[in-house]
């Protein structure tokens, strides 16, 4: 249902059936360590080029999300995907491995948000039951496409971000996922144990994931972003180009739904980076919106300071790996119950700055809420 | 409503409120001469680069379609747009001129089809009342991005197509457009005239457009394409790469809706070119589907033989300028009443053939039907 121009509410909500993530070694060494499904030993993953490796990551992330949902590729109605390579080549070439209708989407690093918005509207509108949403980026393919040959070993500017080598995919579903079988099984086993064994089992990852999945996450609302260009012309300072777009979307979103920012347990922006995050906080504070400590920028938080990424992570794989790994698990275990996710993108290519164009930004927002799987699990939080 | 995986029927249909097209001089000299809204005197249109000119064309095509619908840019809920420049730079930079939510879409030359499919589903699902769909391409920007510097004056291969310099946009609307005021006025004037004056007025373009708009066109159904790769690796032979995808979509479409090809008055494919058109006819004939003389490929038909484009036109602006100019007018004047439009695309970038990737194709299909504006006009056909 349309709320206002570009803002909508889903009639029933659309469920996240699964999320699957693949990242490189540097990403696993960062702050979200332990939240990814697959970590590559090296960035080429047995392929002859970084572009082919990104394509493989993208393909395997989609396959992984489908498998994790206990589905086959024949169950998927529509694939929505995008990436940063020219003409979406990672997604397009990945898509030829699936017998599935394909929609290529591109809004730079906010593409994952675009996929979730469009995918959930298509399901809620009755046009599909199951869709996949996926995006990827790769440090080395992005670096040599957008900036300089890797061999040049160019020095990076202090406002630069580090393109995340990662692919994230999720399966969106009209029907509420049925985790109950797993839950009951693991729960019975756990309940039957003595205290010591129980603690041991709960401390092991596999049981914990099954046990703690006491919520399902669903998209309930969204605000499609506008293109905002305040005249930033430094392609090494994407945070400055994207922060005004993020502010525009958040302000519009809160206005359209007539609510305050504290309606949300947490706000996650795409990949503004440390400087862009500060800019957004400053812009919003001028509008009386205090993000305070419920706010995380997935780019700024991706890497540790000693990893020398300067402003943090970026790329279409940045928020998609954090969302489908870290954030989704926080929702499913009940630590978060209502969040606003705002992936951000900078709309440039290699040539536009050379042709003296400024860099427009865009940011999409979607709201994720949780639903309890079984009432009794809520007591154990 | 989902019919089968990737195929859907709209509950009410979504109306084409207007179409607007801008093309270069060579395009106006072709077979669709007289069907375009604006013809450029030169391909740079006062800009400093072909890329900037394409962006301007894209922007002005959207503005033109909005104006032709008697709307303002504030009335548009969502803009859906794409183009062939890396990272959709023509659409993205055009979008910053509109205070409107923006979804960038990319499926190469089939992007216009993708825009119409997604746009009509979003309207039918209740998420928007008015959307714009637009795509563009430019011979000179495409040539130097995908192939060689223009200054090189490279010889073209016999299977090459000529990228159309053009931008086409349409306004899709939930509500049936109200052309009736214009119609009644022009009709009364015409009815009151003597035979000689009447003939003169009907022969002038303006009156004819008003008089002959006795139908409105609407999207009613669609089939989202799959990515098909039969191993074509010659980037100068896009027709061969796209024809199998077009065949796949048409066969799936007819199967999903359980109908024969003669259900349609006419079938229009995207930009297969002359050779690709023959290939599609051959593949479909093997499946017992005879396209015969109700079939036009907009690429193959775009240019005259003496214009030396070899296989014909291509590019994201090919079918979008033919559809929003020629085809839409044929629907509105009642010459066509139920058509299948199948934009086609080849999913490659400049680097993928160099990395020994083959070229996958994709094709989307949408069904357009007409509704009479007033019963009495049907008698005059």
PDB file of C-alpha atoms in Angstrom, chain B residues 46-318:
ATOM      1  CA  UNK B  46      24.941  21.486 -27.253  1.00  0.00           C
ATOM      2  CA  UNK B  47      26.788  19.347 -24.684  1.00  0.00           C
ATOM      3  CA  UNK B  48      30.522  18.793 -24.378  1.00  0.00           C
ATOM      4  CA  UNK B  49      30.418  15.005 -24.668  1.00  0.00           C
ATOM      5  CA  UNK B  50      28.204  12.281 -26.108  1.00  0.00           C
ATOM      6  CA  UNK B  51      27.676  10.931 -22.601  1.00  0.00           C
ATOM      7  CA  UNK B  52      26.353  14.294 -21.416  1.00  0.00           C
ATOM      8  CA  UNK B  53      24.169  14.502 -24.514  1.00  0.00           C
ATOM      9  CA  UNK B  54      22.692  11.073 -23.764  1.00  0.00           C
ATOM     10  CA  UNK B  55      21.987  12.139 -20.209  1.00  0.00           C
ATOM     11  CA  UNK B  56      20.213  15.260 -21.496  1.00  0.00           C
ATOM     12  CA  UNK B  57      18.159  13.181 -23.942  1.00  0.00           C
ATOM     13  CA  UNK B  58      17.167  10.839 -21.136  1.00  0.00           C
ATOM     14  CA  UNK B  59      16.159  13.708 -18.867  1.00  0.00           C
ATOM     15  CA  UNK B  60      14.196  15.505 -21.564  1.00  0.00           C
ATOM     16  CA  UNK B  61      12.415  12.322 -22.635  1.00  0.00           C
ATOM     17  CA  UNK B  62      11.144  11.825 -19.077  1.00  0.00           C
ATOM     18  CA  UNK B  63      10.159  15.495 -18.835  1.00  0.00           C
ATOM     19  CA  UNK B  64       8.443  15.280 -22.219  1.00  0.00           C
ATOM     20  CA  UNK B  65       6.399  12.227 -21.240  1.00  0.00           C
ATOM     21  CA  UNK B  66       5.349  13.881 -17.974  1.00  0.00           C
ATOM     22  CA  UNK B  67       4.322  17.089 -19.770  1.00  0.00           C
ATOM     23  CA  UNK B  68       2.428  15.163 -22.462  1.00  0.00           C
ATOM     24  CA  UNK B  69       0.433  13.505 -19.671  1.00  0.00           C
ATOM     25  CA  UNK B  70      -0.593  16.914 -18.309  1.00  0.00           C
ATOM     26  CA  UNK B  71       1.257  16.075 -15.108  1.00  0.00           C
ATOM     27  CA  UNK B  72       4.066  17.742 -13.221  1.00  0.00           C
ATOM     28  CA  UNK B  73       7.171  15.969 -11.932  1.00  0.00           C
ATOM     29  CA  UNK B  74       5.672  16.110  -8.437  1.00  0.00           C
ATOM     30  CA  UNK B  75       2.900  13.778  -9.553  1.00  0.00           C
ATOM     31  CA  UNK B  76       5.279  10.905 -10.301  1.00  0.00           C
ATOM     32  CA  UNK B  77       5.658   8.336  -7.511  1.00  0.00           C
ATOM     33  CA  UNK B  78       8.598   6.337  -8.837  1.00  0.00           C
ATOM     34  CA  UNK B  79      10.980   6.655 -11.784  1.00  0.00           C
ATOM     35  CA  UNK B  80      12.275   3.420 -13.324  1.00  0.00           C
ATOM     36  CA  UNK B  81      15.134   3.936 -15.736  1.00  0.00           C
ATOM     37  CA  UNK B  82      18.204   2.398 -17.283  1.00  0.00           C
ATOM     38  CA  UNK B  83      20.728   2.824 -20.072  1.00  0.00           C
ATOM     39  CA  UNK B  84      23.831   1.235 -21.555  1.00  0.00           C
ATOM     40  CA  UNK B  85      26.476   3.502 -20.046  1.00  0.00           C
ATOM     41  CA  UNK B  86      28.590   1.978 -17.285  1.00  0.00           C
ATOM     42  CA  UNK B  87      26.795   2.142 -13.927  1.00  0.00           C
ATOM     43  CA  UNK B  88      23.675   3.561 -15.623  1.00  0.00           C
ATOM     44  CA  UNK B  89      25.241   6.997 -15.613  1.00  0.00           C
ATOM     45  CA  UNK B  90      22.830   8.550 -18.131  1.00  0.00           C
ATOM     46  CA  UNK B  91      19.766   7.565 -16.080  1.00  0.00           C
ATOM     47  CA  UNK B  92      21.329   8.225 -12.678  1.00  0.00           C
ATOM     48  CA  UNK B  93      22.529  11.696 -13.596  1.00  0.00           C
ATOM     49  CA  UNK B  94      19.205  12.437 -15.309  1.00  0.00           C
ATOM     50  CA  UNK B  95      17.330  11.346 -12.168  1.00  0.00           C
ATOM     51  CA  UNK B  96      18.951  14.005  -9.993  1.00  0.00           C
ATOM     52  CA  UNK B  97      16.761  16.571 -11.788  1.00  0.00           C
ATOM     53  CA  UNK B  98      13.583  15.011 -10.437  1.00  0.00           C
ATOM     54  CA  UNK B  99      12.303  15.070  -6.841  1.00  0.00           C
ATOM     55  CA  UNK B 100      11.229  11.487  -7.285  1.00  0.00           C
ATOM     56  CA  UNK B 101      12.060   8.030  -5.924  1.00  0.00           C
ATOM     57  CA  UNK B 102      14.382   6.301  -8.365  1.00  0.00           C
ATOM     58  CA  UNK B 103      14.960   2.654  -9.215  1.00  0.00           C
ATOM     59  CA  UNK B 104      17.840   1.982 -11.606  1.00  0.00           C
ATOM     60  CA  UNK B 105      17.239  -1.144 -13.691  1.00  0.00           C
ATOM     61  CA  UNK B 106      19.577  -2.929 -16.065  1.00  0.00           C
ATOM     62  CA  UNK B 107      19.019  -5.822 -18.407  1.00  0.00           C
ATOM     63  CA  UNK B 108      20.953  -4.352 -21.365  1.00  0.00           C
ATOM     64  CA  UNK B 109      18.757  -3.548 -24.381  1.00  0.00           C
ATOM     65  CA  UNK B 110      15.758  -5.253 -22.759  1.00  0.00           C
ATOM     66  CA  UNK B 111      15.759  -2.710 -19.928  1.00  0.00           C
ATOM     67  CA  UNK B 112      12.670  -0.915 -21.264  1.00  0.00           C
ATOM     68  CA  UNK B 113      10.775  -4.190 -20.949  1.00  0.00           C
ATOM     69  CA  UNK B 114      12.090  -4.638 -17.419  1.00  0.00           C
ATOM     70  CA  UNK B 115      10.948  -1.090 -16.540  1.00  0.00           C
ATOM     71  CA  UNK B 116       7.429  -1.686 -17.895  1.00  0.00           C
ATOM     72  CA  UNK B 117       7.133  -5.052 -16.104  1.00  0.00           C
ATOM     73  CA  UNK B 118       8.346  -3.777 -12.735  1.00  0.00           C
ATOM     74  CA  UNK B 119       6.507  -0.452 -13.077  1.00  0.00           C
ATOM     75  CA  UNK B 120       3.194  -2.075 -13.900  1.00  0.00           C
ATOM     76  CA  UNK B 121       3.543  -4.620 -11.075  1.00  0.00           C
ATOM     77  CA  UNK B 122       4.300  -1.830  -8.582  1.00  0.00           C
ATOM     78  CA  UNK B 123       1.207   0.095  -9.711  1.00  0.00           C
ATOM     79  CA  UNK B 124      -1.018  -2.983  -9.789  1.00  0.00           C
ATOM     80  CA  UNK B 125       0.259  -4.006  -6.347  1.00  0.00           C
ATOM     81  CA  UNK B 126      -0.882  -0.646  -4.990  1.00  0.00           C
ATOM     82  CA  UNK B 127       2.556   0.818  -4.315  1.00  0.00           C
ATOM     83  CA  UNK B 128       2.311   3.690  -6.814  1.00  0.00           C
ATOM     84  CA  UNK B 129      -0.248   5.538  -8.931  1.00  0.00           C
ATOM     85  CA  UNK B 130       2.061   7.072 -11.513  1.00  0.00           C
ATOM     86  CA  UNK B 131       5.491   5.824 -12.614  1.00  0.00           C
ATOM     87  CA  UNK B 132       7.789   6.715 -15.484  1.00  0.00           C
ATOM     88  CA  UNK B 133       9.712   4.116 -17.485  1.00  0.00           C
ATOM     89  CA  UNK B 134      12.624   5.297 -19.588  1.00  0.00           C
ATOM     90  CA  UNK B 135      15.702   4.027 -21.386  1.00  0.00           C
ATOM     91  CA  UNK B 136      18.262   5.571 -23.692  1.00  0.00           C
ATOM     92  CA  UNK B 137      21.259   4.788 -25.818  1.00  0.00           C
ATOM     93  CA  UNK B 138      23.583   6.866 -27.982  1.00  0.00           C
ATOM     94  CA  UNK B 139      25.580   5.586 -30.920  1.00  0.00           C
ATOM     95  CA  UNK B 140      28.706   7.535 -30.079  1.00  0.00           C
ATOM     96  CA  UNK B 141      28.754   6.919 -26.329  1.00  0.00           C
ATOM     97  CA  UNK B 142      28.077   3.205 -26.817  1.00  0.00           C
ATOM     98  CA  UNK B 143      30.601   2.844 -29.625  1.00  0.00           C
ATOM     99  CA  UNK B 144      33.426   4.281 -27.604  1.00  0.00           C
ATOM    100  CA  UNK B 145      32.471   2.481 -24.412  1.00  0.00           C
ATOM    101  CA  UNK B 146      31.880  -0.987 -25.848  1.00  0.00           C
ATOM    102  CA  UNK B 147      33.992  -1.014 -28.976  1.00  0.00           C
ATOM    103  CA  UNK B 148      36.576   1.422 -30.309  1.00  0.00           C
ATOM    104  CA  UNK B 149      37.337   5.139 -30.183  1.00  0.00           C
ATOM    105  CA  UNK B 150      35.212   6.884 -32.799  1.00  0.00           C
ATOM    106  CA  UNK B 151      38.324   8.531 -34.247  1.00  0.00           C
ATOM    107  CA  UNK B 152      39.632   5.115 -35.241  1.00  0.00           C
ATOM    108  CA  UNK B 153      36.938   4.803 -37.902  1.00  0.00           C
ATOM    109  CA  UNK B 154      36.936   1.026 -37.537  1.00  0.00           C
ATOM    110  CA  UNK B 155      35.343  -1.148 -40.171  1.00  0.00           C
ATOM    111  CA  UNK B 156      32.171  -2.842 -38.980  1.00  0.00           C
ATOM    112  CA  UNK B 157      31.481  -6.550 -39.379  1.00  0.00           C
ATOM    113  CA  UNK B 158      28.500  -7.779 -41.431  1.00  0.00           C
ATOM    114  CA  UNK B 159      26.705  -9.020 -38.295  1.00  0.00           C
ATOM    115  CA  UNK B 160      27.093  -5.677 -36.488  1.00  0.00           C
ATOM    116  CA  UNK B 161      24.139  -3.551 -35.472  1.00  0.00           C
ATOM    117  CA  UNK B 162      23.961   0.214 -35.141  1.00  0.00           C
ATOM    118  CA  UNK B 163      23.274   1.586 -31.656  1.00  0.00           C
ATOM    119  CA  UNK B 164      20.238   3.836 -31.848  1.00  0.00           C
ATOM    120  CA  UNK B 165      20.724   7.403 -30.651  1.00  0.00           C
ATOM    121  CA  UNK B 166      17.462   7.799 -28.843  1.00  0.00           C
ATOM    122  CA  UNK B 167      15.629   8.096 -25.563  1.00  0.00           C
ATOM    123  CA  UNK B 168      12.083   6.912 -24.991  1.00  0.00           C
ATOM    124  CA  UNK B 169       9.941   7.410 -21.925  1.00  0.00           C
ATOM    125  CA  UNK B 170       6.381   6.636 -20.954  1.00  0.00           C
ATOM    126  CA  UNK B 171       4.107   7.442 -18.071  1.00  0.00           C
ATOM    127  CA  UNK B 172       2.239   4.475 -16.609  1.00  0.00           C
ATOM    128  CA  UNK B 173      -0.913   5.183 -14.664  1.00  0.00           C
ATOM    129  CA  UNK B 174      -3.302   3.304 -12.411  1.00  0.00           C
ATOM    130  CA  UNK B 175      -6.197   5.478 -13.582  1.00  0.00           C
ATOM    131  CA  UNK B 176      -7.519   5.358 -17.113  1.00  0.00           C
ATOM    132  CA  UNK B 177      -6.277   8.468 -18.919  1.00  0.00           C
ATOM    133  CA  UNK B 178      -8.882  11.013 -19.790  1.00  0.00           C
ATOM    134  CA  UNK B 179      -8.475  11.932 -23.445  1.00  0.00           C
ATOM    135  CA  UNK B 180     -12.184  12.505 -23.790  1.00  0.00           C
ATOM    136  CA  UNK B 181     -12.225  16.269 -23.583  1.00  0.00           C
ATOM    137  CA  UNK B 182      -9.857  16.593 -26.489  1.00  0.00           C
ATOM    138  CA  UNK B 183     -11.688  13.951 -28.440  1.00  0.00           C
ATOM    139  CA  UNK B 184     -15.110  15.443 -28.058  1.00  0.00           C
ATOM    140  CA  UNK B 185     -13.851  18.855 -29.021  1.00  0.00           C
ATOM    141  CA  UNK B 186     -12.003  17.758 -32.104  1.00  0.00           C
ATOM    142  CA  UNK B 187     -14.795  15.417 -33.051  1.00  0.00           C
ATOM    143  CA  UNK B 188     -17.471  18.084 -32.857  1.00  0.00           C
ATOM    144  CA  UNK B 189     -15.397  20.441 -34.938  1.00  0.00           C
ATOM    145  CA  UNK B 190     -14.807  17.745 -37.490  1.00  0.00           C
ATOM    146  CA  UNK B 191     -18.401  16.561 -37.640  1.00  0.00           C
ATOM    147  CA  UNK B 192     -19.620  20.099 -38.262  1.00  0.00           C
ATOM    148  CA  UNK B 193     -17.368  20.535 -41.290  1.00  0.00           C
ATOM    149  CA  UNK B 194     -18.140  19.969 -44.924  1.00  0.00           C
ATOM    150  CA  UNK B 195     -16.478  16.971 -46.579  1.00  0.00           C
ATOM    151  CA  UNK B 196     -13.605  18.905 -48.132  1.00  0.00           C
ATOM    152  CA  UNK B 197     -12.571  20.722 -44.953  1.00  0.00           C
ATOM    153  CA  UNK B 198     -13.022  17.578 -42.965  1.00  0.00           C
ATOM    154  CA  UNK B 199     -10.624  15.697 -45.201  1.00  0.00           C
ATOM    155  CA  UNK B 200      -8.107  18.529 -44.934  1.00  0.00           C
ATOM    156  CA  UNK B 201      -8.286  18.601 -41.142  1.00  0.00           C
ATOM    157  CA  UNK B 202      -8.006  14.846 -40.853  1.00  0.00           C
ATOM    158  CA  UNK B 203      -4.925  14.980 -43.018  1.00  0.00           C
ATOM    159  CA  UNK B 204      -3.141  17.420 -40.744  1.00  0.00           C
ATOM    160  CA  UNK B 205      -1.112  15.738 -38.051  1.00  0.00           C
ATOM    161  CA  UNK B 206      -2.438  17.492 -34.964  1.00  0.00           C
ATOM    162  CA  UNK B 207      -6.079  16.875 -35.679  1.00  0.00           C
ATOM    163  CA  UNK B 208      -5.343  13.318 -36.708  1.00  0.00           C
ATOM    164  CA  UNK B 209      -3.624  12.532 -33.432  1.00  0.00           C
ATOM    165  CA  UNK B 210      -6.526  13.910 -31.477  1.00  0.00           C
ATOM    166  CA  UNK B 211      -9.125  12.320 -33.648  1.00  0.00           C
ATOM    167  CA  UNK B 212      -7.537   8.958 -33.909  1.00  0.00           C
ATOM    168  CA  UNK B 213      -6.858   8.521 -30.194  1.00  0.00           C
ATOM    169  CA  UNK B 214      -9.944   6.437 -29.820  1.00  0.00           C
ATOM    170  CA  UNK B 215      -8.219   3.779 -27.727  1.00  0.00           C
ATOM    171  CA  UNK B 216      -6.080   3.721 -24.645  1.00  0.00           C
ATOM    172  CA  UNK B 217      -3.322   1.142 -24.339  1.00  0.00           C
ATOM    173  CA  UNK B 218      -2.717  -0.831 -21.160  1.00  0.00           C
ATOM    174  CA  UNK B 219      -0.295  -3.461 -19.909  1.00  0.00           C
ATOM    175  CA  UNK B 220      -2.227  -6.536 -18.842  1.00  0.00           C
ATOM    176  CA  UNK B 221       0.262  -9.374 -18.522  1.00  0.00           C
ATOM    177  CA  UNK B 222       3.953 -10.090 -18.537  1.00  0.00           C
ATOM    178  CA  UNK B 223       6.654 -12.722 -18.461  1.00  0.00           C
ATOM    179  CA  UNK B 224      10.001 -11.906 -16.862  1.00  0.00           C
ATOM    180  CA  UNK B 225      12.897 -13.325 -18.858  1.00  0.00           C
ATOM    181  CA  UNK B 226      15.547 -15.823 -17.825  1.00  0.00           C
ATOM    182  CA  UNK B 227      19.224 -15.578 -18.673  1.00  0.00           C
ATOM    183  CA  UNK B 228      20.026 -17.913 -21.567  1.00  0.00           C
ATOM    184  CA  UNK B 229      23.565 -18.624 -22.756  1.00  0.00           C
ATOM    185  CA  UNK B 230      24.103 -20.946 -25.695  1.00  0.00           C
ATOM    186  CA  UNK B 231      27.790 -20.138 -25.961  1.00  0.00           C
ATOM    187  CA  UNK B 232      27.881 -17.315 -28.521  1.00  0.00           C
ATOM    188  CA  UNK B 233      31.208 -15.548 -28.077  1.00  0.00           C
ATOM    189  CA  UNK B 234      31.203 -13.004 -30.913  1.00  0.00           C
ATOM    190  CA  UNK B 235      30.399  -9.596 -29.469  1.00  0.00           C
ATOM    191  CA  UNK B 236      29.695  -8.331 -32.989  1.00  0.00           C
ATOM    192  CA  UNK B 237      26.849 -10.806 -33.329  1.00  0.00           C
ATOM    193  CA  UNK B 238      24.384  -9.854 -30.627  1.00  0.00           C
ATOM    194  CA  UNK B 239      21.435 -11.182 -32.591  1.00  0.00           C
ATOM    195  CA  UNK B 240      22.704 -14.736 -32.205  1.00  0.00           C
ATOM    196  CA  UNK B 241      23.238 -14.204 -28.474  1.00  0.00           C
ATOM    197  CA  UNK B 242      19.749 -12.787 -27.921  1.00  0.00           C
ATOM    198  CA  UNK B 243      17.555 -14.902 -30.230  1.00  0.00           C
ATOM    199  CA  UNK B 244      17.600 -18.012 -27.967  1.00  0.00           C
ATOM    200  CA  UNK B 245      16.551 -15.872 -24.990  1.00  0.00           C
ATOM    201  CA  UNK B 246      13.709 -14.347 -27.020  1.00  0.00           C
ATOM    202  CA  UNK B 247      12.594 -17.840 -28.058  1.00  0.00           C
ATOM    203  CA  UNK B 248      12.757 -19.052 -24.443  1.00  0.00           C
ATOM    204  CA  UNK B 249      10.605 -16.167 -23.225  1.00  0.00           C
ATOM    205  CA  UNK B 250       8.021 -16.453 -26.021  1.00  0.00           C
ATOM    206  CA  UNK B 251       7.697 -20.238 -25.558  1.00  0.00           C
ATOM    207  CA  UNK B 252       7.397 -19.896 -21.784  1.00  0.00           C
ATOM    208  CA  UNK B 253       4.915 -17.048 -22.170  1.00  0.00           C
ATOM    209  CA  UNK B 254       2.625 -18.971 -24.514  1.00  0.00           C
ATOM    210  CA  UNK B 255       2.845 -22.049 -22.293  1.00  0.00           C
ATOM    211  CA  UNK B 256       2.240 -20.191 -19.046  1.00  0.00           C
ATOM    212  CA  UNK B 257      -0.869 -18.502 -20.437  1.00  0.00           C
ATOM    213  CA  UNK B 258      -1.869 -21.536 -22.492  1.00  0.00           C
ATOM    214  CA  UNK B 259      -2.391 -19.726 -25.768  1.00  0.00           C
ATOM    215  CA  UNK B 260      -1.262 -19.708 -29.387  1.00  0.00           C
ATOM    216  CA  UNK B 261       0.795 -16.992 -31.027  1.00  0.00           C
ATOM    217  CA  UNK B 262      -2.185 -15.875 -33.172  1.00  0.00           C
ATOM    218  CA  UNK B 263      -3.796 -14.615 -29.944  1.00  0.00           C
ATOM    219  CA  UNK B 264      -1.834 -11.470 -30.714  1.00  0.00           C
ATOM    220  CA  UNK B 265      -2.387  -8.964 -33.528  1.00  0.00           C
ATOM    221  CA  UNK B 266       1.343  -8.425 -33.648  1.00  0.00           C
ATOM    222  CA  UNK B 267       4.604  -9.431 -31.977  1.00  0.00           C
ATOM    223  CA  UNK B 268       7.453  -6.960 -31.595  1.00  0.00           C
ATOM    224  CA  UNK B 269      10.894  -8.105 -30.466  1.00  0.00           C
ATOM    225  CA  UNK B 270      13.584  -5.802 -29.131  1.00  0.00           C
ATOM    226  CA  UNK B 271      16.647  -5.442 -31.250  1.00  0.00           C
ATOM    227  CA  UNK B 272      17.621  -8.819 -32.652  1.00  0.00           C
ATOM    228  CA  UNK B 273      18.557  -7.302 -35.998  1.00  0.00           C
ATOM    229  CA  UNK B 274      17.937  -8.951 -39.374  1.00  0.00           C
ATOM    230  CA  UNK B 275      20.019 -12.044 -38.717  1.00  0.00           C
ATOM    231  CA  UNK B 276      18.761 -12.472 -35.138  1.00  0.00           C
ATOM    232  CA  UNK B 277      15.186 -12.119 -36.393  1.00  0.00           C
ATOM    233  CA  UNK B 278      15.757 -14.960 -38.854  1.00  0.00           C
ATOM    234  CA  UNK B 279      17.265 -17.063 -36.081  1.00  0.00           C
ATOM    235  CA  UNK B 280      14.273 -16.486 -33.815  1.00  0.00           C
ATOM    236  CA  UNK B 281      11.856 -17.349 -36.629  1.00  0.00           C
ATOM    237  CA  UNK B 282      13.832 -20.531 -37.257  1.00  0.00           C
ATOM    238  CA  UNK B 283      13.984 -21.594 -33.582  1.00  0.00           C
ATOM    239  CA  UNK B 284      10.283 -20.943 -33.073  1.00  0.00           C
ATOM    240  CA  UNK B 285       9.315 -22.713 -36.315  1.00  0.00           C
ATOM    241  CA  UNK B 286      10.994 -25.838 -34.923  1.00  0.00           C
ATOM    242  CA  UNK B 287       8.641 -25.525 -31.946  1.00  0.00           C
ATOM    243  CA  UNK B 288       5.642 -25.176 -34.222  1.00  0.00           C
ATOM    244  CA  UNK B 289       5.288 -21.448 -33.665  1.00  0.00           C
ATOM    245  CA  UNK B 290       4.895 -19.493 -36.893  1.00  0.00           C
ATOM    246  CA  UNK B 291       5.548 -15.785 -36.429  1.00  0.00           C
ATOM    247  CA  UNK B 292       4.719 -15.106 -40.123  1.00  0.00           C
ATOM    248  CA  UNK B 293       3.824 -11.551 -41.096  1.00  0.00           C
ATOM    249  CA  UNK B 294       2.487 -10.328 -37.775  1.00  0.00           C
ATOM    250  CA  UNK B 295       6.039 -10.112 -36.466  1.00  0.00           C
ATOM    251  CA  UNK B 296       8.406  -7.130 -36.469  1.00  0.00           C
ATOM    252  CA  UNK B 297      11.836  -6.815 -34.928  1.00  0.00           C
ATOM    253  CA  UNK B 298      12.237  -3.141 -34.089  1.00  0.00           C
ATOM    254  CA  UNK B 299      16.012  -3.373 -34.601  1.00  0.00           C
ATOM    255  CA  UNK B 300      15.791  -5.017 -38.016  1.00  0.00           C
ATOM    256  CA  UNK B 301      13.151  -2.517 -39.148  1.00  0.00           C
ATOM    257  CA  UNK B 302      14.691   0.646 -37.701  1.00  0.00           C
ATOM    258  CA  UNK B 303      16.899   1.750 -40.569  1.00  0.00           C
ATOM    259  CA  UNK B 304      16.647   1.643 -44.359  1.00  0.00           C
ATOM    260  CA  UNK B 305      19.108  -0.603 -46.245  1.00  0.00           C
ATOM    261  CA  UNK B 306      20.807   2.408 -47.818  1.00  0.00           C
ATOM    262  CA  UNK B 307      21.692   3.681 -44.338  1.00  0.00           C
ATOM    263  CA  UNK B 308      24.253   0.851 -44.132  1.00  0.00           C
ATOM    264  CA  UNK B 309      23.616  -0.257 -40.614  1.00  0.00           C
ATOM    265  CA  UNK B 310      23.941  -3.896 -41.713  1.00  0.00           C
ATOM    266  CA  UNK B 311      21.793  -5.797 -39.193  1.00  0.00           C
ATOM    267  CA  UNK B 312      19.771  -2.750 -38.147  1.00  0.00           C
ATOM    268  CA  UNK B 313      19.358  -0.837 -34.912  1.00  0.00           C
ATOM    269  CA  UNK B 314      20.162  -1.862 -31.352  1.00  0.00           C
ATOM    270  CA  UNK B 315      20.578  -0.296 -27.929  1.00  0.00           C
ATOM    271  CA  UNK B 316      18.336   0.392 -24.977  1.00  0.00           C
ATOM    272  CA  UNK B 317      16.871   3.318 -26.944  1.00  0.00           C
ATOM    273  CA  UNK B 318      15.857   1.107 -29.884  1.00  0.00           C
TER     274      UNK B 318
END
